[in-house]
Short mmCIF file of C-alpha atoms and ligand atoms in Angstrom, two decimals:
data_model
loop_
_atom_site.label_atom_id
_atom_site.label_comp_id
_atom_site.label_asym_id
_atom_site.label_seq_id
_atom_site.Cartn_x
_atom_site.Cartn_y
_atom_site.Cartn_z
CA UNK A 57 -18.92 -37.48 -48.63
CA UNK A 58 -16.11 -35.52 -48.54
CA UNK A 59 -14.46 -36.55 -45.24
CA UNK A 60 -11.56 -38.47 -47.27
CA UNK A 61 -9.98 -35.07 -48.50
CA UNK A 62 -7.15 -34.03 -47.24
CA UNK A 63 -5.90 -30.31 -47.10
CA UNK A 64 -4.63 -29.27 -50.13
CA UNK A 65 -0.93 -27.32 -50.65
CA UNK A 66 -0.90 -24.05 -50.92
CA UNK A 67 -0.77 -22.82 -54.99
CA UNK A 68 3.58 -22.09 -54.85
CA UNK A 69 2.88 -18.93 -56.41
CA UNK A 70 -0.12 -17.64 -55.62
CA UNK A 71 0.51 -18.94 -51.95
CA UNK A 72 3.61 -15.96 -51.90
CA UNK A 73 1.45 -13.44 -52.08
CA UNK A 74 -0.08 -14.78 -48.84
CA UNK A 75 2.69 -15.12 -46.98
CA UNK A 76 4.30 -11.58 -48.25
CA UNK A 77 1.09 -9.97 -47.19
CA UNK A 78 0.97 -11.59 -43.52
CA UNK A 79 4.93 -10.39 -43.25
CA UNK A 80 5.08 -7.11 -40.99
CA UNK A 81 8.04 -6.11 -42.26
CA UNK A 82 8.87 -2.71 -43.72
CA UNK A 83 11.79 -4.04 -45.63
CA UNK A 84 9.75 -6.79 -47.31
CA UNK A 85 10.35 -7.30 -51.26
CA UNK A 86 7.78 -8.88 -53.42
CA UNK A 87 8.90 -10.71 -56.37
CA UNK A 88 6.98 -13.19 -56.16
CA UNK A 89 3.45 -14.04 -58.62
CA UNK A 90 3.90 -12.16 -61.67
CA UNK A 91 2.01 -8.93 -61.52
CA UNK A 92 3.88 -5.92 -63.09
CA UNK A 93 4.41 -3.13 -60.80
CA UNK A 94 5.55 0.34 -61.14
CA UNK A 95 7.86 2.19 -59.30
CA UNK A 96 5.54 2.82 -56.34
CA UNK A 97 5.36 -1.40 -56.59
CA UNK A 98 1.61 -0.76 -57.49
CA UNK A 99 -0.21 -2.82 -60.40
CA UNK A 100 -1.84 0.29 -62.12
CA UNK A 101 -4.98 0.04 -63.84
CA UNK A 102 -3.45 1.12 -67.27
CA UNK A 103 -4.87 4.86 -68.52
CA UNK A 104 -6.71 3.45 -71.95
CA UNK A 105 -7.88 0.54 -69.61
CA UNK A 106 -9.40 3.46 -67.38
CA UNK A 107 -10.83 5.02 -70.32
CA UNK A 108 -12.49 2.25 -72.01
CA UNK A 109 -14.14 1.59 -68.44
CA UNK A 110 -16.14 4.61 -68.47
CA UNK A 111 -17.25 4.20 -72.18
CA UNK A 112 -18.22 0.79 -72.04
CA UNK A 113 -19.91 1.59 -68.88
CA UNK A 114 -21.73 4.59 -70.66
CA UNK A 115 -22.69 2.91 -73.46
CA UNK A 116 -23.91 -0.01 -72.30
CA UNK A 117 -27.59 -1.36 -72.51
CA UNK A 118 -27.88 -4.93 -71.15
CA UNK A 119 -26.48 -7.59 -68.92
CA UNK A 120 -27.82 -10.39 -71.02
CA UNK A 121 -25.93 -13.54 -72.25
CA UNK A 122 -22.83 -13.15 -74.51
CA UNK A 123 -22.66 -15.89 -77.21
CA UNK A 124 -20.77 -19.35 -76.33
CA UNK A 125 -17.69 -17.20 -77.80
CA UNK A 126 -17.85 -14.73 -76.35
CA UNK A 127 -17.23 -11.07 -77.41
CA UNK A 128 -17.03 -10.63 -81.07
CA UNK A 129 -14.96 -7.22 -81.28
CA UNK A 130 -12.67 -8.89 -78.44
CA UNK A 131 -12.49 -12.32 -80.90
CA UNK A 132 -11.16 -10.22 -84.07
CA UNK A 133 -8.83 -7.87 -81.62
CA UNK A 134 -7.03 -10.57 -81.03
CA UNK A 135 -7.00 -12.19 -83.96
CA UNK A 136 -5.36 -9.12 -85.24
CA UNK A 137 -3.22 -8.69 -82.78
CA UNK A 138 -1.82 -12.30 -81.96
CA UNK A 139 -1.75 -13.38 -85.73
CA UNK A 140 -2.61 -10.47 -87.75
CA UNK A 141 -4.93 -9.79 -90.52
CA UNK A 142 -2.46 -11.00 -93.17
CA UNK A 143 -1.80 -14.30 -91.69
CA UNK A 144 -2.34 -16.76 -94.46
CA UNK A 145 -4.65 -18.77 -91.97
CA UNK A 146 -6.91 -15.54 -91.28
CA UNK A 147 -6.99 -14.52 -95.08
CA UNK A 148 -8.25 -18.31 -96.10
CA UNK A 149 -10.72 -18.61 -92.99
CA UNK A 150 -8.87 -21.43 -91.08
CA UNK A 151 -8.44 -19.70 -87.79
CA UNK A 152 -10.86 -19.14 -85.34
CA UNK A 153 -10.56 -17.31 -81.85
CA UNK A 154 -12.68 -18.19 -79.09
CA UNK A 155 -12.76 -15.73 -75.40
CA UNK A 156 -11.97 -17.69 -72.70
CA UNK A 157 -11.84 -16.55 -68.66
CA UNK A 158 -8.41 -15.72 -68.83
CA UNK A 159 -5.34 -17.69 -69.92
CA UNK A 160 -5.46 -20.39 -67.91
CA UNK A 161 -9.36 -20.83 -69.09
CA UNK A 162 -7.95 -20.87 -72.49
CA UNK A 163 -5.74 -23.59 -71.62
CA UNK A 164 -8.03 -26.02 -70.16
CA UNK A 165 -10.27 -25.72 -73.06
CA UNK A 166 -7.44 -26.32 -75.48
CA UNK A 167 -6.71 -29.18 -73.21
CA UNK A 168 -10.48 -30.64 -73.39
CA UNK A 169 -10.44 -30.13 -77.06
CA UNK A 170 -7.47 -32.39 -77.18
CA UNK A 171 -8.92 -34.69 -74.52
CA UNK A 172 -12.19 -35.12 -76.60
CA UNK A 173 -10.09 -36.80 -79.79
CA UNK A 174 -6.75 -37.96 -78.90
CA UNK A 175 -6.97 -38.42 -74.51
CA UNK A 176 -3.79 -40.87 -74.43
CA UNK A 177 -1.76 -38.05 -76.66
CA UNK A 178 0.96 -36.46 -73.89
CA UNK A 179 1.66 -32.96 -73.66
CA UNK A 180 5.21 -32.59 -73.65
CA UNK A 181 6.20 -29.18 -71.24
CA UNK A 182 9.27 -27.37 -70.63
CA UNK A 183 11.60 -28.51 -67.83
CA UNK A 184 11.13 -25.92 -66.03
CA UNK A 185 7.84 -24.41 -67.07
CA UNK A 186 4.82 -22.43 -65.27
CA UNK A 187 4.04 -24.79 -62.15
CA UNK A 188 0.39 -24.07 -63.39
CA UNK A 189 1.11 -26.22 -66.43
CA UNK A 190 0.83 -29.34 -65.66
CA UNK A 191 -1.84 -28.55 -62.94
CA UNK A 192 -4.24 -27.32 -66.08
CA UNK A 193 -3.19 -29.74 -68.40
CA UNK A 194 -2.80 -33.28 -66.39
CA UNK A 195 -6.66 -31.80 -64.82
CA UNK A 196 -7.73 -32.29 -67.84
CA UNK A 197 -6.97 -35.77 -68.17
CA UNK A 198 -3.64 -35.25 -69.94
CA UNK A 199 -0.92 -37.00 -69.32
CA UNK A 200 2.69 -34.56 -69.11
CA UNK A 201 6.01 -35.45 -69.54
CA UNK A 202 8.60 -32.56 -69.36
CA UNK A 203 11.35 -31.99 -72.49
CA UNK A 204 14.70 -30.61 -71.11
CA UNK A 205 14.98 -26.82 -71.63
CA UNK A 206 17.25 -24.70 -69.59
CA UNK A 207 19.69 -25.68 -67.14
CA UNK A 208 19.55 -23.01 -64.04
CA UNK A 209 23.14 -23.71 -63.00
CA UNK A 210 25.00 -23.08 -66.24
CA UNK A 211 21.86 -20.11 -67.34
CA UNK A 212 21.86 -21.98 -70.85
CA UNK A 213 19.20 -23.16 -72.75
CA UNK A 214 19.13 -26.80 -73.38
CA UNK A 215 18.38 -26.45 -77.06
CA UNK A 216 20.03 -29.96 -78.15
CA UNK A 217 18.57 -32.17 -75.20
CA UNK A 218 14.99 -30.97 -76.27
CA UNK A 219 15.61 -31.67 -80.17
CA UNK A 220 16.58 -35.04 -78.77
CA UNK A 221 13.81 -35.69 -76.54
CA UNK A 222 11.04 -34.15 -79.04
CA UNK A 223 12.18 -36.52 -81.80
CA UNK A 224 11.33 -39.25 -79.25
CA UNK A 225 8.00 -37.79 -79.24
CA UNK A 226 4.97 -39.93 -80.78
CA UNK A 227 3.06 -38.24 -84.09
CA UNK A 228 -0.17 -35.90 -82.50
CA UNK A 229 1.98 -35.22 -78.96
CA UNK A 230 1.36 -31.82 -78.04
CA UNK A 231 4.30 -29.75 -77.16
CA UNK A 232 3.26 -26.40 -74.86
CA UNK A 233 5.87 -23.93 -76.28
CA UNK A 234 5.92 -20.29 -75.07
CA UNK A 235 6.49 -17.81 -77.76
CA UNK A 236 8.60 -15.03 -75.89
CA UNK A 237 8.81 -14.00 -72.25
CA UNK A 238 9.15 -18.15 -71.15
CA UNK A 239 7.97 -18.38 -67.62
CA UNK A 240 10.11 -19.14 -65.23
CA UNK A 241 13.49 -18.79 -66.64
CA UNK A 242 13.21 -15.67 -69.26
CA UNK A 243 15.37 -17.58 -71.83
CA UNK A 244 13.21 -17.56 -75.17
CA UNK A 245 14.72 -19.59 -77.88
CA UNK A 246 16.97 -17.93 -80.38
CA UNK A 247 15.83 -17.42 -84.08
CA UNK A 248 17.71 -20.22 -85.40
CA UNK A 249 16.52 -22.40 -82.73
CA UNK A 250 13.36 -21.50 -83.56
CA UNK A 251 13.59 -22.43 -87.52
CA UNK A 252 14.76 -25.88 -86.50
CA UNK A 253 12.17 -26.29 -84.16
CA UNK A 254 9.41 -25.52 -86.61
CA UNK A 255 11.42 -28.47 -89.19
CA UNK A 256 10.69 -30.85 -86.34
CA UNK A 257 7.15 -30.03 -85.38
CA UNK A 258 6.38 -30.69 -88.96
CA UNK A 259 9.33 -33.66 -89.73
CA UNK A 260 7.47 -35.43 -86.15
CA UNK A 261 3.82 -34.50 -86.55
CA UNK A 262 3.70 -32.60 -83.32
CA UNK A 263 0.76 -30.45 -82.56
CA UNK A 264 1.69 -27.15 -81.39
CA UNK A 265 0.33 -25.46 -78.41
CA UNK A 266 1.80 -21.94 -78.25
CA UNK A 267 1.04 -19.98 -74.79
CA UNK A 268 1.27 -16.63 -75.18
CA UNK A 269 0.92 -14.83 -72.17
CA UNK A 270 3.60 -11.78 -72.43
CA UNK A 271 2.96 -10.54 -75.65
CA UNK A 272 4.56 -7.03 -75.97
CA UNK A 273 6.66 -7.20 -72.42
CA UNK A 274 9.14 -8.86 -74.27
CA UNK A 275 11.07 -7.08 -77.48
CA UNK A 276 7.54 -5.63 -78.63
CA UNK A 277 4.07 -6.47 -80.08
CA UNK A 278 5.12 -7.69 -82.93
CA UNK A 279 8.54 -9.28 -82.36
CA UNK A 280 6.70 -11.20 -79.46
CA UNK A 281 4.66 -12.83 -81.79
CA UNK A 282 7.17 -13.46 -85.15
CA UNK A 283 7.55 -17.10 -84.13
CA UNK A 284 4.10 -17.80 -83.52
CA UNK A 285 3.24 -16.38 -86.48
CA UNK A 286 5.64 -18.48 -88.58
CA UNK A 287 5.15 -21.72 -86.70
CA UNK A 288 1.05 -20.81 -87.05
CA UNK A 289 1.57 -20.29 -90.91
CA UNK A 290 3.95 -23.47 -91.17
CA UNK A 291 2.04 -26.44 -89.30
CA UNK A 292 -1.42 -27.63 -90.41
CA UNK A 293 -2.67 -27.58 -86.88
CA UNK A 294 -2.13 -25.20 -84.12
CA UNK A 295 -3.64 -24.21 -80.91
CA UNK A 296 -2.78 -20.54 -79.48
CA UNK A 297 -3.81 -19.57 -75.77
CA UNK A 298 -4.06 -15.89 -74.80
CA UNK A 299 -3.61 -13.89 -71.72
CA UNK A 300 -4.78 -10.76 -71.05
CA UNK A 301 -3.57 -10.47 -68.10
CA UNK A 302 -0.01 -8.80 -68.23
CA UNK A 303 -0.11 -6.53 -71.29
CA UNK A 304 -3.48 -5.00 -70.88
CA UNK A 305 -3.39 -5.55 -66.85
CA UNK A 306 -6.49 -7.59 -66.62
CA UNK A 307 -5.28 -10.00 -64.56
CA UNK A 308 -8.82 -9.94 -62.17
CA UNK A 309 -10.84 -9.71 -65.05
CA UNK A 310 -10.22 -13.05 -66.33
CA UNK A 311 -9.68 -12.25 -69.87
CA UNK A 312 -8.05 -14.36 -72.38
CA UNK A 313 -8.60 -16.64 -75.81
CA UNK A 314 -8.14 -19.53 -77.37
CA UNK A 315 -7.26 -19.61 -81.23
CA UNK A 316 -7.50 -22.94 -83.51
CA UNK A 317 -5.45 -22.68 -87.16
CA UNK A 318 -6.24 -25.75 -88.69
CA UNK A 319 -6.34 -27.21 -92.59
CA UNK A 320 -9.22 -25.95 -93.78
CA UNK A 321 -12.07 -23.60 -93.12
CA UNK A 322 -14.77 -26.51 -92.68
CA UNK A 323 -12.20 -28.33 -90.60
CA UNK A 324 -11.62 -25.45 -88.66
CA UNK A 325 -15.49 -24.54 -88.42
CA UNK A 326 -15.50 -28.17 -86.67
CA UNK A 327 -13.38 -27.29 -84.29
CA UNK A 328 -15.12 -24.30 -83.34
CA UNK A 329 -18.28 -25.81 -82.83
CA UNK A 330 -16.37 -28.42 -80.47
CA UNK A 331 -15.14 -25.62 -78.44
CA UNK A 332 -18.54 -24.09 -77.93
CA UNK A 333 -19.42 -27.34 -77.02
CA UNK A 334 -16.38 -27.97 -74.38
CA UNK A 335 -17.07 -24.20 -73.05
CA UNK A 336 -21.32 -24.62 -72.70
CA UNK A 337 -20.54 -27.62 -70.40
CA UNK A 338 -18.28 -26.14 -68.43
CA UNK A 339 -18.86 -22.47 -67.82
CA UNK A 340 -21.49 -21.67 -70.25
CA UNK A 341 -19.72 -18.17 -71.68
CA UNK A 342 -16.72 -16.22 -70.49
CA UNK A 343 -17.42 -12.85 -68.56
CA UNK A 344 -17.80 -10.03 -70.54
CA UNK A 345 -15.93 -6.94 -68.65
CA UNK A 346 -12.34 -7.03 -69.87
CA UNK A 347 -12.99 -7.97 -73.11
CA UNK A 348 -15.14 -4.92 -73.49
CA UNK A 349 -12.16 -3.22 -72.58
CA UNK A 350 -10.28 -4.82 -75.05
CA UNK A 351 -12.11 -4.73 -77.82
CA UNK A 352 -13.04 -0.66 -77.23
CA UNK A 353 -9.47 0.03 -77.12
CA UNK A 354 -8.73 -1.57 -80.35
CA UNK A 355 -11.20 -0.31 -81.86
CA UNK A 356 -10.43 3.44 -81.03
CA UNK A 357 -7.17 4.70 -82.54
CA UNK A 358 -6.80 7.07 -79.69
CA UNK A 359 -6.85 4.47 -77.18
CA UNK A 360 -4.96 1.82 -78.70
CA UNK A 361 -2.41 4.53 -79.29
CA UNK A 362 -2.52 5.47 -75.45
CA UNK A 363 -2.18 1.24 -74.38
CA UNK A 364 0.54 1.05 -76.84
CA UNK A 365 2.68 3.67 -75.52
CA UNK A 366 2.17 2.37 -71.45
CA UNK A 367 2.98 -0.62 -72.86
CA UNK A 368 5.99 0.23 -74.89
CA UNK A 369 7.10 1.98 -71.43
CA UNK A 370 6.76 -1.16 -69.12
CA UNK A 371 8.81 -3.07 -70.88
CA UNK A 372 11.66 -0.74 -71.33
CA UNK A 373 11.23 -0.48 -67.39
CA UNK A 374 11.69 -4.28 -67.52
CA UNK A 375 14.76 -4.12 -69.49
CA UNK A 376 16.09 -1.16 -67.61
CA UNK A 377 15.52 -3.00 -63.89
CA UNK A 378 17.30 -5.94 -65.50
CA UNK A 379 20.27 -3.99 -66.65
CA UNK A 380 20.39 -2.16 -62.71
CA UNK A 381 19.83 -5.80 -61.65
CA UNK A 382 22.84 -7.00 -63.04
CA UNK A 383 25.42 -4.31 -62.67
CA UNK A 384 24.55 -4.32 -58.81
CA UNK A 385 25.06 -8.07 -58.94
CA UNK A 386 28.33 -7.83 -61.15
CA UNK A 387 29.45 -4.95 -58.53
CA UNK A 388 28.42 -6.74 -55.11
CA UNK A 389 29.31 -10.57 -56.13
CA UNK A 390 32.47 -10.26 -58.39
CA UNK A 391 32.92 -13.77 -58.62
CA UNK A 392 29.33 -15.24 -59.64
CA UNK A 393 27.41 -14.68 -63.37
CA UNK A 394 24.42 -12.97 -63.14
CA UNK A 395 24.81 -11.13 -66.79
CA UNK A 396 22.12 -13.42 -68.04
CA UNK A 397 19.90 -11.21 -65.83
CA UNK A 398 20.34 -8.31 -68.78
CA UNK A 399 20.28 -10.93 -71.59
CA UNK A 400 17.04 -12.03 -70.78
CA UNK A 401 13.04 -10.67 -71.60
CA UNK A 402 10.17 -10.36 -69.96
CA UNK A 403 9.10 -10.64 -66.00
CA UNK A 404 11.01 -13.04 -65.06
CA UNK A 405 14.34 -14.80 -64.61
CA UNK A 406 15.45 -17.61 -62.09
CA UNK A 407 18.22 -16.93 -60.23
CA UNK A 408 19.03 -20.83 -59.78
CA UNK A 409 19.49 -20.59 -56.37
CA UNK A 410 18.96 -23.72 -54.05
CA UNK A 411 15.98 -24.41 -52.00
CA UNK A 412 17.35 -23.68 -48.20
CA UNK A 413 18.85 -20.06 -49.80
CA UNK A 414 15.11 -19.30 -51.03
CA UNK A 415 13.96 -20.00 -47.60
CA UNK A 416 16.43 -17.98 -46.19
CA UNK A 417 15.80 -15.32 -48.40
CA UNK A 418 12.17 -15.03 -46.93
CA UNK A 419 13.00 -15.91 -43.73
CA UNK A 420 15.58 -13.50 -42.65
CA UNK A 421 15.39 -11.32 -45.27
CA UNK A 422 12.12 -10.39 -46.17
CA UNK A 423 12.16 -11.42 -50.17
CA UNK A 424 9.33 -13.14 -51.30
CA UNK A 425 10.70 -15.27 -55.06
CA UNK A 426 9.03 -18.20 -56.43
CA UNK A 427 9.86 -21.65 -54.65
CA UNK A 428 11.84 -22.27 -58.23
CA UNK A 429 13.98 -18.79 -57.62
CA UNK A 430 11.90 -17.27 -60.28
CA UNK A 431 11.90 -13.50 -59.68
CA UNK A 432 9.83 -11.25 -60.67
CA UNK A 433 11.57 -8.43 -62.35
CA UNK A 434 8.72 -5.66 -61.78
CA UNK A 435 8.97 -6.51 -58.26
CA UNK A 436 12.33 -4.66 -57.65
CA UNK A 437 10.84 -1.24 -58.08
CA UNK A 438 12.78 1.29 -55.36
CA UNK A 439 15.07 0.00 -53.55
CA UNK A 440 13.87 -3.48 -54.05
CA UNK A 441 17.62 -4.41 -56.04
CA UNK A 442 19.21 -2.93 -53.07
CA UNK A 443 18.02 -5.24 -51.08
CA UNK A 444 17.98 -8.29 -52.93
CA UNK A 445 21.44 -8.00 -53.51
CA UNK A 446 22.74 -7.21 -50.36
CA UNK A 447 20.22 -10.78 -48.81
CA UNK A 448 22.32 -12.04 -51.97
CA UNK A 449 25.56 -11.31 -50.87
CA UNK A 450 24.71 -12.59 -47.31
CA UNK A 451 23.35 -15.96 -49.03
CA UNK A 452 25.65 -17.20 -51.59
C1 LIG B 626 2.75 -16.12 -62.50
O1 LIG B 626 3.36 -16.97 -63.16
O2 LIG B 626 3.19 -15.67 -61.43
C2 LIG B 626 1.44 -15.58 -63.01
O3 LIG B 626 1.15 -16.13 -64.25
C3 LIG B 626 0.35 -15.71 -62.02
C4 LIG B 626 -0.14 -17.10 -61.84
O4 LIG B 626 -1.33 -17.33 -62.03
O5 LIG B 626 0.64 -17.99 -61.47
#
C-alpha cells in the first residue's frame, strides 16, 4: 500500500539536533531547536519540577483514565495563569481550558475546531513564523497564507505591511499571533502596535489565535501575557494555545492547553463539548504526568514560589547572553548592526544571514542555527559567543 511514499525531509529544526549530535567535534555549538540550557548547556529538570515529581509520585493511587480534558487542577492553573482569575471572560464563565499533549497538540485541536465550522477560513501566519506552523495548521486541512512581519535584513518589524495585508483579510480568517517571545525573529510587537492591532481584529472580524509558548522568558509572567489578556477581553472570540514546554521545562512531557473565550457561557459550553469531541477521536485524553506537575506546583505556595524564582532567573540569563551577544558582535564586526540582538526577548533572534553562510557555519565551524538563522540564545552558554562570533567574523 504504501510503496508510493517517498522519504520524507528531515523536520529543519528538530533535524539539527541530529546532525549536532552525529558532529565529533569538541568545538561544536548548539543553537539550534529551542531548548533552554544553562551554563553547563544542560536542559535542567527545574527544582519545583523535581519536587512535584516525588509528591505526585507519592501520592498517587491509580493509572486510570483522565477525563476527555484532561487534568482539572492543571485546567484552572492555567487559566489563572494565562488569563487570570479576574479576566472578565473567567468571572462571566465564557472561557474554557482544555489539556492538550503539548503545544503543538493544542494547536491542531484549535485547528480541527476551526476545520469542523468554517474549513475554507485561512489562517493567516507571520512571515517568518515557527516552520511548525503551517505544518500543524495546513495538516489540518487549513489553508495558510503568510502576512508580512519582520524584514531580517533591515531587523524591523513590518508593522504597516501587515495592517495592510490583514485588512485584505476576509471576516472569520484566523490570524496565529504570538503574544511575546515571537519565534523565529524575537521582535514582539510594540504596545501601540498592539492597540491598533486589536482595532482591526475587531474593525475586520478576525478570529484570534494567540500562541503562547514563552510565557515568562520574555519581560515576565505577567507582562508576557498583557496583550493576550486585552485582545482576550476585547474580541468576542478567541482561541489561546499553551506550551508547557519552555517555562516549566516539560518539553518531553507533552504538556500544554487549549483555551476558548467566546460570547457567552452556553456558547462557550458548545465549544467545549466540540473539543472533547475533536480530542476523543483523535487521541482519546492527553497524558497525565506533566500536568500533575503543573497543577501541584500551583497549587503549593512553596513550590510555585521556588518555579517562579528559576524562572525569573532564566530569563535574566536570556537577557544577559543577549547583551554579551551583542557587545562581542559590536566589538568584533564594527561595521555590521547586531544591537537588535539586546533589543530583543525571549530564545531567539535571527541573525538574517544567507543560506550558503548557515551552511558554512555548520560546516566548518561547528554551529548548529536554524536553516532560517534563528539562534537560540540559551545555546551560547560558555564560550559558545566566543565562538559564534569569531565563525561570524570569518563569514560575513
Ligand atoms: C523550536 O522552535 O525550536 C521549538 O519550539 C522546538 C520545536 O518543536 O520546533
Amino acid at each position: 500500500m504504501f510503496e508510493s511514499l517517498k522519504a520524507f525531509p528531515t523536520d529543519p529544526i528538530l533535524g539539527i539536533s541530529a546532525a549536532y549530535a552525529a558532529d565529533a567535534s569538541t568545538d561544536k555549538v548548539d543553537v539550534g531547536v529551542g531548548v533552554y540550557r544553562d551554563e553547563t548547556g544542560q536542559t535542567p529538570v527545574m527544582k519545583a519540577v523535581r519536587l512535584a515529581t516525588a509528591r505526585v509520585a507519592a501520592a498517587e493511587t491509580t493509572k486510570s483514565y483522565l477525563p476527555t480534558s484532561g487534568n482539572a487542577g492543571f485546567n484552572r492553573a492555567i487559566t489563572e495563569l494565562v488569563l487570570g482569575l479576574s479576566h472578565p471572560a473567567v468571572v462571566e464563565g465564557r472561557a474554557v481550558t482544555l489539556q492538550t499533549p503539548g503545544g503543538c497538540g493544542a494547536l491542531r485541536l484549535a485547528a480541527d475546531l476551526v476545520h469542523l465550522v468554517a474549513p475554507l477560513s485561512p489562517v493567516a501566519l507571520s512571515a517568518p513564523t515557527w516552520p511548525n506552523h503551517p505544518a500543524l495548521l495546513g495538516g489540518a486541512g487549513l489553508t495558510t497564507v503568510a502576512y508580512p512581519y519582520y524584514d531580517a535584513v533591515s531587523r524591523t518589524l513590518r508593522f504597516d505591511a501587515m495592517l495592510a495585508f490583514l485588512e485584505t483579510l476576509p471576516p472569520g480568517a484566523v490570524l496565529l499571533l504570538q503574544p511575546s517571545c515571537h519565534n523565529p525573529t524575537g521582535a514582539d510587537l510594540a504596545p501601540a502596535q498592539w492597540e491598533e492591532l486589536i482595532a482591526l481584529v475587531k474593525r475586520r472580524s478576525l478570529l484570534p489565535l494567540l500562541d503562547l509558548a514563552y510565557q515568562g522568558l520574555g519581560e515576565g509572567l505577567e507582562a508576557d501575557v498583557h496583550w493576550l489578556r486585552r485582545m482576550t477581553a476585547e474580541v468576542p472570540e478567541c482561541l489561546v494555545t499553551v506550551s508547557c514546554s519552555k517555562n516549566f521545562g516539560l518539553y518531553r512531557e507533552r504538556t500544554g492547553a487549549v483555551i476558548y473565550v467566546g460570547r457567552s457561557p452556553v456558547e462557550t459550553q458548545a465549544v467545549h463539548t466540540n473539543l472533547m469531541m475533536l480530542a476523543r477521536r483523535m487521541y482519546s485524553m492527553p497524558p497525565d504526568h506533566g500536568a500533575a506537575l503543573v497543577a501541584t506546583i500551583w497549587a503549593d505556595a512553596e513550590l510555585r514560589a521556588a518555579w517562579q524564582q528559576e524562572l525569573d532567573g532564566m530569563r535574566e540569563r536570556l537577557a544577559r547572553l543577549r547583551r554579551e551577544l551583542a557587545t562581542a558582535l559590536a566589538a568584533s564586526l564594527p561595521g555590521q548592526e547586531y544591537s537588535f540582538i539586546a533589543a530583543q526577548r525571549g530564545m531567539f533572534s535571527l541573525l538574517g544571514l544567507a543560506p550558503g553562510v548557515v551552511e558554512a557555519l555548520r560546516r566548518d565551524h561547528h554551529v548548529y542555527c536554524a536553516p532560517d538563522s534563528r539562534i537560540n540564545i540559551a545555546g551560547l552558554s560558555g564560550i559558545g559567543i566566543e565562538r559564534l562570533v569569531a565563525a561570524l567574523v570569518r563569514l560575513t
